[in-house]
Amino acid sequence: MQHTDTVTPPAPARAGRRSVVVAGNGMVGERFLAELARTGLLDHIDLAVIGEEHLPAYDRVHLSAYVEGATADELSMADPAIRARPNVTELLGRRVDAIDRDARTVTLDDGRSLGYDDLVLATGSRPFVPPIPGHDLPGCHVYRTIADLDGITADATHASRGVVIGGGLLGLEAANALRLLGLEVTVIEFAPRLMPRQLDQPASDALRARVEALGLTVRTDTATAAFRPGDDGRVARLEFTDGSVLDTDMVVFSAGIRARDELARAAGLDVGERGGVAVGPTLTSSDPHVHAIGECASVDGVVHGLVGPGYTMARVLAERLGGGDVTFRGADPSTQLKLLGVDVASFGDAMADTDGARVVVWDDPVGHVHRKLVVSADGTTLLGGILVGDASGYDRLLRLTLSGRPVDVPLAVLAAPTMEDAGTTAGELHDDDLVCTCNTVTKGQLCTAIRGDGDRPGLHTMPELAAATNAGTGCGSCTALCKRILDTEMAAAGLEVDTALCAHFPQTRQELYEIVRVAGFRTFAEVLAHSGTGTGCATCKPTIASILATITNEYVLDPSHAPLQDTNDRFLANIQKDGTYSVIPRVPGGEITPDKLMVIAGVAKEFDLYTKITGGQRIDLLGARLEQLPSIWRRLVDAGFESGHAYGKALRTVKSCVGRTWCRYGVQDSTTLAIELEERYRGLRSPHKIKMAVSGCSRECAEARGKDVGVIATENGWNLYVCGNGGMTPQHAVLLATDLSTADLVRTIDRFLAYYVRTADRLERTATWLNRIDGGIAHVRAVVVDDSLGLAEELESHMAHHVATYACEWKATLEDPARLAMFASYVDGDGPDTDLAWVRERDQRRPATAEERRLLPVVDLVGAQAVAHRTLDEGAIR
């Protein structure tokens, strides 16, 4: 490759070789290069790639990850293998200024000229900035490139408030970036609802409720009249057409895009009525030597603003330039993504525009979940839908829509969020079912690639499959389903199934654990740079966060770790169905003093929390709002309580009976041992939750054999049982060792837990782990008790490190003002979420049902506490 952004001249086309020039190196332009390589055409041409930015192609879809700590290299999509070819010239930081169609040359902004046989315009789009007075004031930004984000980030260091103009997909992504930068964010949308192109009003309402619960303010149906400067000349205020105003420190425009077609216009090429280089299904312009793909192309009058159709165009054009006869027949506009942590999907005829279309709706106004299915007039065919708050089953619904096959299950079942996940039904798919809609890849194509075809060997890993078919390389939402199909086909062929953690890491969790441990990595970025690709996903990020926490025992909300955490870990509390949180302080061994009980009672009463004794001998306080959590925990920590880790994959409780201290049958002091064990293993992050119990005699009142670690007293000491659990598939724990002294017992548990967290798969309970590993309990006993692998000292050392470095996460959070800022429902105060509603039942409040909410009066809330304002017959409050 010749790679330059300044002075190196491009290689001249060799005699007799075709010359292709690509203007633009965004995601679609980069995909076009990959398609040239895939089709083999790249071997026979001289290729010049001109990119206006100084960086090669990167992932714009996940641009907010840059704010979360991802580097430009981590977002890069550039293929070094392509750039290593001698016939490829890459010119970064350069712009094509003119096209001479007669001479078939392009002129760059530095005056150089390049000849071409085929010119591919992949110049993308530019952000649309409404021509509102003051739109160009200092402090006003667009959200499109890494350079834009650098400018926004620099400005944000001096700002506390930010406004995003535009409530569409990119607008909400921009709002997330500002939120991550610590700003109070207001989203202004001209239309009556968020994401007006994808969502109807009820769905938008559900999304809005969830977005506002995160602390963002949303104003829809709002038109901005002017941006006004402050004394320093920077943007300081927005004036709206209704006369209201809003003060701000910065503004980000994300109000749509416009195709970059200025080159085509200047060259006299036809353009679409609404902009864009006019092309037909062949993607060739009015000049047979000039082509257009991606957001700069107007295909039969339509500019496609999603990356999926752009990828399809890249594939079609590469095949056509190679002599193929394929055409672009449009692309599925379906969208599934996670906006600000909220699942949102829109597919098919989402707005029910089809004649006679009927609608089936599943709506949960309490949990802010809205699912709408659009069906044909006779109710037999699914035409489209919208999912907000819960997108489970999206893959199956999309396939049903695209296939046009009759629906063979009740529509109410399809609409409900509890339907079986599509990923578990890979074997039920038809060969012509689309799996990857971004790249139009069917199950049949995937199976052919997996099995091999003629002289082409089968592909048996996800990276191979993705490289060959492009499946999963667009939005990534089909990655899990692709893996299921791969596993199913591999198993059917009697082949070993690939155990890669995800598309970004080819290793298993166990292998990654060893990599992190041996290499001493401390951040996700280090692990990704060493062993992964891409930017990570919802599978690998929390998995590696858990591994890092297990090994290093560092504070999980440190800036480098916080973005990796699941919602519960990020807020150190379990989110409930109505959006509130539960608080469970640790009560080691279930032993608690009257004074501490009174503290809990006082907290419950002050914050009006529903209070319940758990099965693990703890007290659960439910109904806390996000902004209340620090105040609640301040009271609890000051009274000597610690985090109970009910939100994490970690040790939950050590249940116990009263033992020989009080019980006439007890033979050992089970309570003291339970307290010692809970205080020893508290905070231990693991592949799944861990529960323990200690019984003072064989009567087993603590139900120890139903736990991951169960201890039962004997006349001579303690019997140790492991790998039991309750839940959906109860399994009794099995005996690991007998008549242990307390010291030997603790040492053995140390080894057992350290070995489990080191070797289990993600989300694998100890029972499942034991059932999976070769040799079962005999193997575990050999390693843990007999030290057959020589690991005992290392396992014990790991646990000693954990014990020595443990710190209560809530106490650490209360000592960090920056972290406390995360716990706010609204950016403009600590007031309650006005959409919450409860009723009184048995002298406590609980979330109102949908029917009860319709009966509740609308009242004002005053102060940080929700107090009773009005009572219905059953005693309702809001």
mmCIF file of C-alpha atoms in Angstrom, residues 526-766:
data_model
loop_
_atom_site.group_PDB
_atom_site.id
_atom_site.type_symbol
_atom_site.label_atom_id
_atom_site.label_comp_id
_atom_site.label_asym_id
_atom_site.label_seq_id
_atom_site.Cartn_x
_atom_site.Cartn_y
_atom_site.Cartn_z
ATOM 1 C CA GLU A 526 -5.897 -3.479 26.916
ATOM 2 C CA VAL A 527 -7.651 -6.832 26.571
ATOM 3 C CA LEU A 528 -9.327 -5.801 23.322
ATOM 4 C CA ALA A 529 -6.071 -4.541 21.844
ATOM 5 C CA HIS A 530 -4.294 -7.775 22.761
ATOM 6 C CA SER A 531 -6.901 -10.398 21.988
ATOM 7 C CA GLY A 532 -9.951 -8.907 20.296
ATOM 8 C CA THR A 533 -11.232 -6.922 17.373
ATOM 9 C CA GLY A 534 -13.766 -4.139 16.885
ATOM 10 C CA THR A 535 -15.192 -2.192 19.800
ATOM 11 C CA GLY A 536 -16.853 -4.896 21.872
ATOM 12 C CA CYS A 537 -20.481 -5.700 22.506
ATOM 13 C CA ALA A 538 -23.047 -6.356 25.225
ATOM 14 C CA THR A 539 -21.608 -9.862 25.671
ATOM 15 C CA CYS A 540 -17.881 -9.262 25.943
ATOM 16 C CA LYS A 541 -17.912 -5.953 27.797
ATOM 17 C CA PRO A 542 -19.677 -7.126 30.991
ATOM 18 C CA THR A 543 -17.880 -10.481 30.795
ATOM 19 C CA ILE A 544 -14.454 -8.875 30.769
ATOM 20 C CA ALA A 545 -15.604 -6.334 33.338
ATOM 21 C CA SER A 546 -16.440 -9.272 35.606
ATOM 22 C CA ILE A 547 -13.072 -10.932 34.939
ATOM 23 C CA LEU A 548 -11.202 -7.712 35.701
ATOM 24 C CA ALA A 549 -13.197 -7.248 38.903
ATOM 25 C CA THR A 550 -12.529 -10.844 39.958
ATOM 26 C CA ILE A 551 -8.793 -10.588 39.406
ATOM 27 C CA THR A 552 -8.025 -6.998 40.382
ATOM 28 C CA ASN A 553 -10.914 -6.314 42.809
ATOM 29 C CA GLU A 554 -10.859 -2.679 41.668
ATOM 30 C CA TYR A 555 -13.825 -0.334 42.090
ATOM 31 C CA VAL A 556 -16.307 -1.237 39.336
ATOM 32 C CA LEU A 557 -17.352 2.386 38.729
ATOM 33 C CA ASP A 558 -13.854 3.612 37.960
ATOM 34 C CA PRO A 559 -13.967 5.544 34.663
ATOM 35 C CA SER A 560 -12.301 2.706 32.777
ATOM 36 C CA HIS A 561 -14.721 0.093 34.162
ATOM 37 C CA ALA A 562 -18.070 1.874 34.516
ATOM 38 C CA PRO A 563 -19.018 1.888 30.802
ATOM 39 C CA LEU A 564 -18.627 -1.907 30.702
ATOM 40 C CA GLN A 565 -21.118 -2.662 33.447
ATOM 41 C CA ASP A 566 -24.665 -3.922 33.089
ATOM 42 C CA THR A 567 -27.402 -1.540 34.252
ATOM 43 C CA ASN A 568 -27.653 -3.078 37.724
ATOM 44 C CA ASP A 569 -23.921 -2.934 38.338
ATOM 45 C CA ARG A 570 -23.696 0.577 36.944
ATOM 46 C CA PHE A 571 -26.176 1.887 39.519
ATOM 47 C CA LEU A 572 -25.274 -0.627 42.249
ATOM 48 C CA ALA A 573 -28.928 -1.605 42.586
ATOM 49 C CA ASN A 574 -31.450 -3.922 40.964
ATOM 50 C CA ILE A 575 -33.797 -2.103 38.606
ATOM 51 C CA GLN A 576 -37.443 -3.128 39.013
ATOM 52 C CA LYS A 577 -40.289 -3.377 36.513
ATOM 53 C CA ASP A 578 -41.508 0.179 37.216
ATOM 54 C CA GLY A 579 -38.035 1.695 36.821
ATOM 55 C CA THR A 580 -37.346 2.033 40.543
ATOM 56 C CA TYR A 581 -34.570 0.179 42.357
ATOM 57 C CA SER A 582 -34.239 -2.212 45.258
ATOM 58 C CA VAL A 583 -31.819 -1.756 48.135
ATOM 59 C CA ILE A 584 -30.428 -4.763 49.985
ATOM 60 C CA PRO A 585 -27.821 -4.092 52.646
ATOM 61 C CA ARG A 586 -25.573 -6.966 53.649
ATOM 62 C CA VAL A 587 -26.662 -8.829 56.786
ATOM 63 C CA PRO A 588 -23.880 -11.404 57.280
ATOM 64 C CA GLY A 589 -25.229 -14.755 58.303
ATOM 65 C CA GLY A 590 -28.677 -13.223 58.763
ATOM 66 C CA GLU A 591 -27.638 -11.874 62.153
ATOM 67 C CA ILE A 592 -28.789 -8.321 62.907
ATOM 68 C CA THR A 593 -29.089 -6.161 65.992
ATOM 69 C CA PRO A 594 -32.248 -4.278 67.046
ATOM 70 C CA ASP A 595 -30.442 -0.980 66.465
ATOM 71 C CA LYS A 596 -29.629 -1.904 62.886
ATOM 72 C CA LEU A 597 -33.164 -3.137 62.376
ATOM 73 C CA MET A 598 -34.397 0.260 63.501
ATOM 74 C CA VAL A 599 -32.078 1.969 61.019
ATOM 75 C CA ILE A 600 -33.529 -0.115 58.191
ATOM 76 C CA ALA A 601 -37.022 0.558 59.467
ATOM 77 C CA GLY A 602 -36.302 4.283 59.620
ATOM 78 C CA VAL A 603 -34.974 4.305 56.051
ATOM 79 C CA ALA A 604 -37.949 2.304 54.813
ATOM 80 C CA LYS A 605 -40.368 4.637 56.523
ATOM 81 C CA GLU A 606 -38.655 7.859 55.467
ATOM 82 C CA PHE A 607 -38.475 6.864 51.823
ATOM 83 C CA ASP A 608 -41.759 4.898 51.871
ATOM 84 C CA LEU A 609 -40.089 1.727 50.580
ATOM 85 C CA TYR A 610 -41.862 -1.592 50.236
ATOM 86 C CA THR A 611 -40.123 -3.917 52.692
ATOM 87 C CA LYS A 612 -39.778 -7.677 52.462
ATOM 88 C CA ILE A 613 -37.675 -10.401 54.061
ATOM 89 C CA THR A 614 -35.755 -12.342 51.392
ATOM 90 C CA GLY A 615 -35.113 -16.055 51.210
ATOM 91 C CA GLY A 616 -31.458 -15.328 51.959
ATOM 92 C CA GLN A 617 -32.198 -13.868 55.399
ATOM 93 C CA ARG A 618 -31.865 -10.267 54.306
ATOM 94 C CA ILE A 619 -34.208 -7.287 54.052
ATOM 95 C CA ASP A 620 -35.171 -5.988 50.634
ATOM 96 C CA LEU A 621 -36.274 -2.361 50.334
ATOM 97 C CA LEU A 622 -38.063 -1.802 47.037
ATOM 98 C CA GLY A 623 -39.339 1.264 45.233
ATOM 99 C CA ALA A 624 -36.332 3.577 45.614
ATOM 100 C CA ARG A 625 -35.931 6.132 42.886
ATOM 101 C CA LEU A 626 -32.539 6.553 41.275
ATOM 102 C CA GLU A 627 -31.834 9.920 42.868
ATOM 103 C CA GLN A 628 -32.767 8.541 46.298
ATOM 104 C CA LEU A 629 -30.125 5.801 46.288
ATOM 105 C CA PRO A 630 -27.226 7.950 47.591
ATOM 106 C CA SER A 631 -29.329 9.342 50.458
ATOM 107 C CA ILE A 632 -30.561 5.898 51.397
ATOM 108 C CA TRP A 633 -27.100 4.403 51.300
ATOM 109 C CA ARG A 634 -25.652 7.320 53.241
ATOM 110 C CA ARG A 635 -27.952 6.424 56.115
ATOM 111 C CA LEU A 636 -27.152 2.726 55.827
ATOM 112 C CA VAL A 637 -23.371 3.103 55.498
ATOM 113 C CA ASP A 638 -23.249 5.516 58.442
ATOM 114 C CA ALA A 639 -25.000 2.824 60.481
ATOM 115 C CA GLY A 640 -22.381 0.230 59.540
ATOM 116 C CA PHE A 641 -24.126 -1.533 56.662
ATOM 117 C CA GLU A 642 -22.361 -2.520 53.454
ATOM 118 C CA SER A 643 -23.482 -3.265 49.929
ATOM 119 C CA GLY A 644 -25.241 -6.608 49.724
ATOM 120 C CA HIS A 645 -24.254 -7.048 46.040
ATOM 121 C CA ALA A 646 -27.770 -8.149 45.177
ATOM 122 C CA TYR A 647 -27.219 -6.370 41.856
ATOM 123 C CA GLY A 648 -24.049 -8.182 40.843
ATOM 124 C CA LYS A 649 -22.876 -11.585 39.721
ATOM 125 C CA ALA A 650 -21.172 -12.101 43.039
ATOM 126 C CA LEU A 651 -21.640 -13.656 46.441
ATOM 127 C CA ARG A 652 -25.153 -12.869 47.588
ATOM 128 C CA THR A 653 -25.684 -14.346 51.054
ATOM 129 C CA VAL A 654 -24.531 -16.970 53.493
ATOM 130 C CA LYS A 655 -27.697 -18.248 55.145
ATOM 131 C CA SER A 656 -27.494 -19.931 58.530
ATOM 132 C CA CYS A 657 -29.477 -21.432 61.354
ATOM 133 C CA VAL A 658 -28.842 -20.405 64.976
ATOM 134 C CA GLY A 659 -26.628 -23.462 65.517
ATOM 135 C CA ARG A 660 -25.552 -24.852 68.825
ATOM 136 C CA THR A 661 -25.686 -21.408 70.485
ATOM 137 C CA TRP A 662 -29.473 -21.637 70.764
ATOM 138 C CA CYS A 663 -30.658 -24.843 69.138
ATOM 139 C CA ARG A 664 -30.690 -27.995 71.258
ATOM 140 C CA TYR A 665 -29.850 -30.070 68.164
ATOM 141 C CA GLY A 666 -26.969 -27.913 66.954
ATOM 142 C CA VAL A 667 -23.486 -29.412 67.094
ATOM 143 C CA GLN A 668 -21.421 -26.468 65.765
ATOM 144 C CA ASP A 669 -21.614 -22.660 65.812
ATOM 145 C CA SER A 670 -23.138 -22.240 62.352
ATOM 146 C CA THR A 671 -23.961 -18.536 62.741
ATOM 147 C CA THR A 672 -20.393 -17.504 63.524
ATOM 148 C CA LEU A 673 -19.056 -19.547 60.623
ATOM 149 C CA ALA A 674 -21.677 -18.082 58.261
ATOM 150 C CA ILE A 675 -20.682 -14.542 59.252
ATOM 151 C CA GLU A 676 -16.986 -15.329 58.753
ATOM 152 C CA LEU A 677 -17.643 -16.850 55.328
ATOM 153 C CA GLU A 678 -19.852 -13.974 54.181
ATOM 154 C CA GLU A 679 -17.328 -11.381 55.270
ATOM 155 C CA ARG A 680 -14.553 -13.351 53.571
ATOM 156 C CA TYR A 681 -16.182 -13.737 50.162
ATOM 157 C CA ARG A 682 -18.318 -10.559 50.023
ATOM 158 C CA GLY A 683 -17.888 -8.712 46.766
ATOM 159 C CA LEU A 684 -16.309 -11.658 44.933
ATOM 160 C CA ARG A 685 -17.282 -11.177 41.261
ATOM 161 C CA SER A 686 -18.004 -14.462 39.513
ATOM 162 C CA PRO A 687 -19.522 -15.871 36.303
ATOM 163 C CA HIS A 688 -22.909 -16.005 38.039
ATOM 164 C CA LYS A 689 -24.363 -15.300 41.458
ATOM 165 C CA ILE A 690 -23.160 -17.400 44.367
ATOM 166 C CA LYS A 691 -25.257 -18.447 47.347
ATOM 167 C CA MET A 692 -23.998 -20.195 50.428
ATOM 168 C CA ALA A 693 -25.451 -21.621 53.623
ATOM 169 C CA VAL A 694 -24.286 -23.167 56.890
ATOM 170 C CA SER A 695 -26.434 -25.616 58.883
ATOM 171 C CA GLY A 696 -25.617 -26.401 62.507
ATOM 172 C CA CYS A 697 -26.626 -30.059 62.267
ATOM 173 C CA SER A 698 -27.868 -32.684 59.859
ATOM 174 C CA ARG A 699 -31.450 -31.425 60.194
ATOM 175 C CA GLU A 700 -30.355 -28.870 57.604
ATOM 176 C CA CYS A 701 -32.527 -25.899 58.587
ATOM 177 C CA ALA A 702 -30.363 -23.554 56.464
ATOM 178 C CA GLU A 703 -30.997 -25.686 53.362
ATOM 179 C CA ALA A 704 -27.257 -25.821 52.615
ATOM 180 C CA ARG A 705 -27.593 -28.530 49.979
ATOM 181 C CA GLY A 706 -29.550 -26.167 47.793
ATOM 182 C CA LYS A 707 -26.650 -23.727 47.580
ATOM 183 C CA ASP A 708 -23.524 -23.275 45.474
ATOM 184 C CA VAL A 709 -21.542 -23.840 48.631
ATOM 185 C CA GLY A 710 -23.235 -25.631 51.515
ATOM 186 C CA VAL A 711 -21.729 -26.456 54.873
ATOM 187 C CA ILE A 712 -23.330 -28.868 57.321
ATOM 188 C CA ALA A 713 -21.992 -29.363 60.836
ATOM 189 C CA THR A 714 -20.924 -32.790 62.106
ATOM 190 C CA GLU A 715 -19.727 -33.942 65.487
ATOM 191 C CA ASN A 716 -16.156 -33.801 64.098
ATOM 192 C CA GLY A 717 -16.274 -30.565 62.153
ATOM 193 C CA TRP A 718 -17.915 -29.659 58.829
ATOM 194 C CA ASN A 719 -19.073 -31.469 55.698
ATOM 195 C CA LEU A 720 -18.698 -29.412 52.543
ATOM 196 C CA TYR A 721 -21.199 -29.660 49.673
ATOM 197 C CA VAL A 722 -20.853 -27.789 46.387
ATOM 198 C CA CYS A 723 -22.689 -26.985 43.177
ATOM 199 C CA GLY A 724 -26.285 -26.996 44.309
ATOM 200 C CA ASN A 725 -28.907 -24.492 43.235
ATOM 201 C CA GLY A 726 -32.632 -23.814 43.211
ATOM 202 C CA GLY A 727 -34.266 -21.809 40.461
ATOM 203 C CA MET A 728 -35.731 -23.296 37.287
ATOM 204 C CA THR A 729 -33.679 -26.484 37.461
ATOM 205 C CA PRO A 730 -33.090 -27.360 41.099
ATOM 206 C CA GLN A 731 -30.072 -29.516 41.819
ATOM 207 C CA HIS A 732 -28.803 -30.808 45.114
ATOM 208 C CA ALA A 733 -25.243 -29.976 46.043
ATOM 209 C CA VAL A 734 -22.821 -32.914 46.100
ATOM 210 C CA LEU A 735 -20.431 -33.859 48.868
ATOM 211 C CA LEU A 736 -16.883 -32.603 48.302
ATOM 212 C CA ALA A 737 -15.188 -33.256 51.662
ATOM 213 C CA THR A 738 -16.097 -34.476 55.146
ATOM 214 C CA ASP A 739 -15.314 -33.671 58.763
ATOM 215 C CA LEU A 740 -13.138 -30.654 57.971
ATOM 216 C CA SER A 741 -11.746 -28.382 60.604
ATOM 217 C CA THR A 742 -12.806 -24.747 60.223
ATOM 218 C CA ALA A 743 -9.383 -23.801 58.842
ATOM 219 C CA ASP A 744 -9.402 -26.672 56.352
ATOM 220 C CA LEU A 745 -12.972 -25.867 55.393
ATOM 221 C CA VAL A 746 -12.150 -22.234 54.605
ATOM 222 C CA ARG A 747 -9.053 -23.247 52.683
ATOM 223 C CA THR A 748 -11.054 -25.711 50.593
ATOM 224 C CA ILE A 749 -13.792 -23.179 49.866
ATOM 225 C CA ASP A 750 -11.103 -20.681 48.855
ATOM 226 C CA ARG A 751 -9.761 -23.126 46.310
ATOM 227 C CA PHE A 752 -13.192 -24.199 45.088
ATOM 228 C CA LEU A 753 -14.456 -20.655 44.470
ATOM 229 C CA ALA A 754 -11.204 -19.522 42.875
ATOM 230 C CA TYR A 755 -11.231 -22.552 40.570
ATOM 231 C CA TYR A 756 -14.882 -21.959 39.634
ATOM 232 C CA VAL A 757 -14.484 -18.267 38.773
ATOM 233 C CA ARG A 758 -11.395 -19.162 36.761
ATOM 234 C CA THR A 759 -12.873 -21.950 34.641
ATOM 235 C CA ALA A 760 -16.635 -21.415 34.307
ATOM 236 C CA ASP A 761 -18.297 -19.936 31.251
ATOM 237 C CA ARG A 762 -20.163 -16.621 31.421
ATOM 238 C CA LEU A 763 -23.490 -16.842 33.265
ATOM 239 C CA GLU A 764 -22.765 -20.438 34.256
ATOM 240 C CA ARG A 765 -23.924 -21.421 37.738
ATOM 241 C CA THR A 766 -21.825 -23.881 39.678
#
